Amino acid sequence: MSHERKLRLKTLIMVFAMMVCATTGDSLLKRGMSEIGPVALTRGGLFQAFQLAMSSRTIWLAILFLIGFMLSNMTVLSWADYSYVMPASAIGYVAVTFVGMTLLGETVSPRRWIGVALICVGVFLVGQTKPSTSAVAQAVP
Amino acid sequence: MIRTAATLAIFVLSGSAGELAVTHGMKKAGAPDHLRIQPVIRFLGRAFRNGWFWVGVPLMALSFYLLMVLLSWEPISLVIPASALSYVVGTLGAKYILKEDVNGVRWAGVLLVCVGVAIVAAG
C-alpha cells in the first residue's frame, strides 16, 4: 500500500473513532443528565448535581467515551492537518441526525436536511485533499 | 451588541488558538509508529509532556467558559450557528500559522461544512 493511501486510511480510521466516541459520549451525557433532572444554580444545587453525576454509571461511561474522543483527536493531529481533521469531524452532525431519526424516532426538518447535505458535500471535498501537507507529517512511517 | 460581538470574537479566537496550539504540540510530539496500544501510549506520554498542549488547554477552557457566558446572554439559535465561524478561523490559522497547504478544494469543503453546521445547529 502506498504511503499516501496508508496515511489516508489511518486518518479515516481515527476520524471515525472520533465520530463514534463524540456521538456516543454526548448521547450518554444527555441521557445521564436527564436522569439527574434539572440542576438548581445554587451552591447546594450544584453540589447535589455533582454528587449525583459522580454516582451515575451512564455519566461515567459518557466521560470514558469523551476521553476516547480527546485521545483519538490528539493522536490523529500528530500526523494529519488540522484543516483536514476539523471539517472532516463535522460528519458527526450527520451521524447524530441519522441516530436521532432512526433510533429515537425524531422528526428531521427540511432545513436540517439541507445542512446535513452541505456537510456531506463539504466533508467529501475535504476528503479529496491530502490528509497531511505539513513537513512534520511527511516523515510519518 | 458590541459586548456580544466582542465576546463572540474572543470565544472563536481563543478556541481556534487553543486547537492550533494543541495541533502544533502533537506534531512536535511526533506521530506513533503504528496504531497499536504500546506506540500510542508512548505517543500520549510525549504529548502530555509537551508545553504546547498545556498552552492549548487553558485557551480551549476560556473558549468553553465564554460559550457559557454567551449562552446566558443570547439565544442558542444565534450563539451556536455563529460558533461555526471557528471552521473558517481555524483553517486560516492552519494555513498561516501551521503552514498547512489549504488548496481551493479544501477551502470549498470547509466553507460548505461551516454553512452546513450553522444551519444544522440553528435547528
Tab-separated table of C-alpha atoms in Angstrom:
chain	number	residue	atom	x	y	z
A	1	MET	CA	0.000	0.000	0.000
A	2	SER	CA	1.388	3.451	-0.934
A	3	HIS	CA	2.425	5.889	1.799
A	4	GLU	CA	-0.371	8.348	0.971
A	5	ARG	CA	-3.047	5.634	0.860
A	6	LYS	CA	-1.845	4.267	4.227
A	7	LEU	CA	-1.928	7.770	5.701
A	8	ARG	CA	-5.448	8.375	4.345
A	9	LEU	CA	-6.695	5.055	5.768
A	10	LYS	CA	-5.117	5.734	9.201
A	11	THR	CA	-6.662	9.207	9.239
A	12	LEU	CA	-10.121	7.932	8.257
A	13	ILE	CA	-9.990	5.247	10.985
A	14	MET	CA	-9.157	7.875	13.604
A	15	VAL	CA	-11.799	10.366	12.360
A	16	PHE	CA	-14.340	7.510	12.503
A	17	ALA	CA	-13.223	6.713	16.087
A	18	MET	CA	-13.615	10.418	16.981
A	19	MET	CA	-17.117	10.484	15.498
A	20	VAL	CA	-18.243	7.310	17.319
A	21	CYS	CA	-16.752	8.454	20.659
A	22	ALA	CA	-18.181	12.010	20.430
A	23	THR	CA	-21.662	10.914	19.318
A	24	THR	CA	-21.902	8.114	21.919
A	25	GLY	CA	-20.377	10.278	24.678
A	26	ASP	CA	-22.735	13.220	24.028
A	27	SER	CA	-25.798	10.943	23.834
A	28	LEU	CA	-24.872	9.174	27.101
A	29	LEU	CA	-24.176	12.517	28.798
A	30	LYS	CA	-27.584	13.803	27.691
A	31	ARG	CA	-29.274	10.636	28.993
A	32	GLY	CA	-27.314	10.754	32.283
A	33	MET	CA	-28.113	14.416	32.922
A	34	SER	CA	-31.791	13.826	32.082
A	35	GLU	CA	-31.839	11.062	34.730
A	36	ILE	CA	-30.443	13.549	37.283
A	37	GLY	CA	-33.070	16.164	36.385
A	38	PRO	CA	-32.883	19.983	36.274
A	39	VAL	CA	-29.882	21.423	38.144
A	40	ALA	CA	-30.579	24.310	40.543
A	41	LEU	CA	-27.988	27.066	40.023
A	42	THR	CA	-27.236	27.449	43.749
A	43	ARG	CA	-24.235	26.202	45.702
A	44	GLY	CA	-26.317	23.384	47.239
A	45	GLY	CA	-27.980	22.527	43.926
A	46	LEU	CA	-24.665	22.348	42.055
A	47	PHE	CA	-23.087	20.228	44.807
A	48	GLN	CA	-26.018	17.811	44.788
A	49	ALA	CA	-25.928	17.581	40.968
A	50	PHE	CA	-22.176	16.900	41.094
A	51	GLN	CA	-22.697	14.113	43.671
A	52	LEU	CA	-25.495	12.551	41.618
A	53	ALA	CA	-23.426	12.838	38.406
A	54	MET	CA	-20.417	11.151	40.005
A	55	SER	CA	-22.573	8.247	41.184
A	56	SER	CA	-24.187	7.743	37.751
A	57	ARG	CA	-22.839	4.857	35.662
A	58	THR	CA	-24.210	6.469	32.494
A	59	ILE	CA	-22.245	9.675	33.117
A	60	TRP	CA	-19.014	7.757	33.850
A	61	LEU	CA	-19.499	5.835	30.607
A	62	ALA	CA	-20.063	9.175	28.801
A	63	ILE	CA	-16.846	10.579	30.330
A	64	LEU	CA	-14.973	7.453	29.156
A	65	PHE	CA	-16.196	7.959	25.561
A	66	LEU	CA	-15.376	11.695	25.653
A	67	ILE	CA	-11.834	10.884	26.874
A	68	GLY	CA	-11.658	8.443	23.937
A	69	PHE	CA	-12.638	11.323	21.626
A	70	MET	CA	-9.949	13.591	23.072
A	71	LEU	CA	-7.209	10.936	22.794
A	72	SER	CA	-8.136	9.958	19.224
A	73	ASN	CA	-8.233	13.671	18.265
A	74	MET	CA	-4.757	14.202	19.763
A	75	THR	CA	-3.415	11.099	18.001
A	76	VAL	CA	-4.724	11.972	14.526
A	77	LEU	CA	-3.421	15.554	14.821
A	78	SER	CA	0.089	14.169	15.321
A	79	TRP	CA	0.239	13.387	11.592
A	80	ALA	CA	-2.829	14.896	9.863
A	81	ASP	CA	-3.594	18.552	9.069
A	82	TYR	CA	-5.840	20.463	11.455
A	83	SER	CA	-7.588	21.942	8.386
A	84	TYR	CA	-8.381	18.347	7.285
A	85	VAL	CA	-9.430	16.786	10.622
A	86	MET	CA	-11.587	19.693	11.874
A	87	PRO	CA	-14.054	19.836	8.934
A	88	ALA	CA	-13.977	16.029	8.469
A	89	SER	CA	-15.085	15.508	12.080
A	90	ALA	CA	-18.237	17.582	11.312
A	91	ILE	CA	-19.602	14.325	9.856
A	92	GLY	CA	-20.667	13.743	13.497
A	93	TYR	CA	-23.600	16.145	12.894
A	94	VAL	CA	-24.769	13.810	10.114
A	95	ALA	CA	-24.412	10.759	12.392
A	96	VAL	CA	-26.384	12.482	15.181
A	97	THR	CA	-29.175	13.327	12.712
A	98	PHE	CA	-29.415	9.705	11.497
A	99	VAL	CA	-29.221	8.288	15.052
A	100	GLY	CA	-31.963	10.727	16.152
A	101	MET	CA	-34.159	9.801	13.199
A	102	THR	CA	-33.718	6.025	13.219
A	103	LEU	CA	-33.193	5.130	16.905
A	104	LEU	CA	-35.023	7.935	18.711
A	105	GLY	CA	-37.787	8.490	16.132
A	106	GLU	CA	-37.081	12.237	15.906
A	107	THR	CA	-38.501	14.269	13.013
A	108	VAL	CA	-35.855	15.981	10.882
A	109	SER	CA	-36.869	19.316	9.334
A	110	PRO	CA	-36.152	20.040	5.624
A	111	ARG	CA	-33.814	22.882	6.724
A	112	ARG	CA	-31.772	20.426	8.791
A	113	TRP	CA	-31.577	18.050	5.799
A	114	ILE	CA	-30.140	20.922	3.717
A	115	GLY	CA	-27.498	21.479	6.424
A	116	VAL	CA	-26.699	17.745	6.531
A	117	ALA	CA	-26.353	17.653	2.718
A	118	LEU	CA	-23.974	20.653	2.744
A	119	ILE	CA	-21.839	18.993	5.473
A	120	CYS	CA	-21.693	15.730	3.449
A	121	VAL	CA	-20.545	17.550	0.282
A	122	GLY	CA	-18.066	19.645	2.302
A	123	VAL	CA	-16.566	16.589	4.021
A	124	PHE	CA	-16.382	14.789	0.656
A	125	LEU	CA	-14.440	17.730	-0.845
A	126	VAL	CA	-12.053	17.923	2.127
A	127	GLY	CA	-11.602	14.131	1.845
A	128	GLN	CA	-10.339	14.604	-1.734
A	129	THR	CA	-7.317	16.595	-0.473
A	130	LYS	CA	-4.120	15.178	1.072
A	131	PRO	CA	-4.584	14.447	4.804
A	132	SER	CA	-1.188	15.902	5.674
A	133	THR	CA	0.732	18.686	3.988
A	134	SER	CA	2.984	19.946	6.788
A	135	ALA	CA	6.678	18.989	6.820
A	136	VAL	CA	6.495	17.013	10.102
A	137	ALA	CA	3.693	14.758	8.897
A	138	GLN	CA	5.579	13.812	5.736
A	139	ALA	CA	8.065	11.856	7.879
A	140	VAL	CA	5.375	9.605	9.399
A	141	PRO	CA	6.149	5.919	8.745
B	1	MET	CA	-24.495	44.278	20.810
B	2	ILE	CA	-20.799	45.320	20.868
B	3	ARG	CA	-20.320	43.316	24.082
B	4	THR	CA	-21.792	40.176	22.432
B	5	ALA	CA	-19.777	40.648	19.217
B	6	ALA	CA	-16.521	41.163	21.156
B	7	THR	CA	-17.163	38.129	23.383
B	8	LEU	CA	-18.066	36.038	20.335
B	9	ALA	CA	-14.813	37.114	18.651
B	10	ILE	CA	-12.733	36.192	21.751
B	11	PHE	CA	-14.661	32.880	22.050
B	12	VAL	CA	-13.890	31.914	18.428
B	13	LEU	CA	-10.280	33.175	18.514
B	14	SER	CA	-9.392	31.529	21.847
B	15	GLY	CA	-10.967	28.213	20.798
B	16	SER	CA	-9.148	28.164	17.464
B	17	ALA	CA	-5.863	29.321	19.040
B	18	GLY	CA	-6.160	26.535	21.629
B	19	GLU	CA	-6.753	23.876	18.996
B	20	LEU	CA	-3.912	25.197	16.825
B	21	ALA	CA	-1.565	25.103	19.853
B	22	VAL	CA	-2.596	21.510	20.636
B	23	THR	CA	-2.113	20.534	16.960
B	24	HIS	CA	1.368	22.096	16.966
B	25	GLY	CA	2.160	20.233	20.186
B	26	MET	CA	1.016	16.913	18.723
B	27	LYS	CA	3.182	17.432	15.617
B	28	LYS	CA	6.154	18.238	17.902
B	29	ALA	CA	5.451	15.101	19.977
B	30	GLY	CA	5.734	13.016	16.797
B	31	ALA	CA	3.199	10.515	15.489
B	32	PRO	CA	3.067	6.952	16.912
B	33	ASP	CA	4.972	4.427	14.762
B	34	HIS	CA	1.892	2.191	14.475
B	35	LEU	CA	-1.745	2.348	15.570
B	36	ARG	CA	-1.179	-0.236	18.323
B	37	ILE	CA	-1.603	0.177	22.070
B	38	GLN	CA	2.084	0.463	23.103
B	39	PRO	CA	3.179	3.035	20.485
B	40	VAL	CA	0.002	5.090	21.084
B	41	ILE	CA	0.573	5.077	24.882
B	42	ARG	CA	4.193	6.187	24.329
B	43	PHE	CA	2.923	8.944	21.999
B	44	LEU	CA	0.369	10.130	24.587
B	45	GLY	CA	3.155	10.233	27.207
B	46	ARG	CA	5.161	12.552	24.902
B	47	ALA	CA	2.031	14.576	24.082
B	48	PHE	CA	1.102	15.277	27.719
B	49	ARG	CA	4.696	16.429	28.425
B	50	ASN	CA	4.612	18.870	25.523
B	51	GLY	CA	4.339	22.554	26.511
B	52	TRP	CA	2.127	23.497	23.547
B	53	PHE	CA	-0.538	21.062	24.764
B	54	TRP	CA	-0.667	22.952	28.082
B	55	VAL	CA	-0.843	26.286	26.221
B	56	GLY	CA	-3.823	24.995	24.225
B	57	VAL	CA	-5.865	23.522	27.093
B	58	PRO	CA	-6.441	26.813	29.040
B	59	LEU	CA	-7.285	28.628	25.784
B	60	MET	CA	-9.909	25.969	25.000
B	61	ALA	CA	-11.179	26.208	28.607
B	62	LEU	CA	-11.501	30.012	28.188
B	63	SER	CA	-13.432	29.442	24.942
B	64	PHE	CA	-15.784	26.978	26.689
B	65	TYR	CA	-16.345	29.449	29.550
B	66	LEU	CA	-17.143	32.256	27.057
B	67	LEU	CA	-19.597	29.920	25.300
B	68	MET	CA	-21.448	29.508	28.608
B	69	VAL	CA	-21.410	33.316	29.089
B	70	LEU	CA	-22.735	33.903	25.540
B	71	LEU	CA	-25.483	31.324	26.060
B	72	SER	CA	-26.573	33.200	29.183
B	73	TRP	CA	-26.894	36.454	27.152
B	74	GLU	CA	-28.202	35.379	23.745
B	75	PRO	CA	-30.492	32.621	22.366
B	76	ILE	CA	-28.812	29.309	21.492
B	77	SER	CA	-30.107	29.673	17.898
B	78	LEU	CA	-27.775	32.671	17.486
B	79	VAL	CA	-24.734	31.548	19.507
B	80	ILE	CA	-24.194	28.007	18.179
B	81	PRO	CA	-24.540	28.858	14.445
B	82	ALA	CA	-22.173	31.813	14.976
B	83	SER	CA	-19.655	29.423	16.553
B	84	ALA	CA	-19.446	27.658	13.147
B	85	LEU	CA	-17.160	30.571	12.194
B	86	SER	CA	-14.482	28.566	14.052
B	87	TYR	CA	-14.162	26.393	10.914
B	88	VAL	CA	-13.053	29.397	8.845
B	89	VAL	CA	-10.864	30.962	11.563
B	90	GLY	CA	-9.257	27.581	12.332
B	91	THR	CA	-8.499	26.998	8.645
B	92	LEU	CA	-6.940	30.475	8.324
B	93	GLY	CA	-4.787	29.689	11.374
B	94	ALA	CA	-3.821	26.298	9.930
B	95	LYS	CA	-2.762	27.979	6.672
B	96	TYR	CA	-0.856	30.969	8.033
B	97	ILE	CA	0.408	29.726	11.420
B	98	LEU	CA	0.831	25.956	10.954
B	99	LYS	CA	1.766	26.429	7.265
B	100	GLU	CA	-0.657	23.768	6.034
B	101	ASP	CA	-1.328	23.712	2.300
B	102	VAL	CA	-5.021	24.677	2.098
B	103	ASN	CA	-5.965	24.490	-1.593
B	104	GLY	CA	-9.176	25.632	-3.274
B	105	VAL	CA	-10.933	22.256	-2.916
B	106	ARG	CA	-10.275	22.174	0.834
B	107	TRP	CA	-11.461	25.790	1.219
B	108	ALA	CA	-14.671	24.941	-0.660
B	109	GLY	CA	-15.189	21.937	1.643
B	110	VAL	CA	-14.535	23.995	4.799
B	111	LEU	CA	-16.973	26.734	3.716
B	112	LEU	CA	-19.722	24.202	2.919
B	113	VAL	CA	-19.165	22.477	6.300
B	114	CYS	CA	-19.275	25.887	8.042
B	115	VAL	CA	-22.617	26.837	6.421
B	116	GLY	CA	-23.994	23.299	6.921
B	117	VAL	CA	-23.092	23.238	10.636
B	118	ALA	CA	-24.620	26.713	11.107
B	119	ILE	CA	-27.891	25.517	9.512
B	120	VAL	CA	-27.973	22.231	11.494
B	121	ALA	CA	-27.096	23.966	14.774
B	122	ALA	CA	-29.801	26.605	14.229
B	123	GLY	CA	-32.283	23.697	14.484
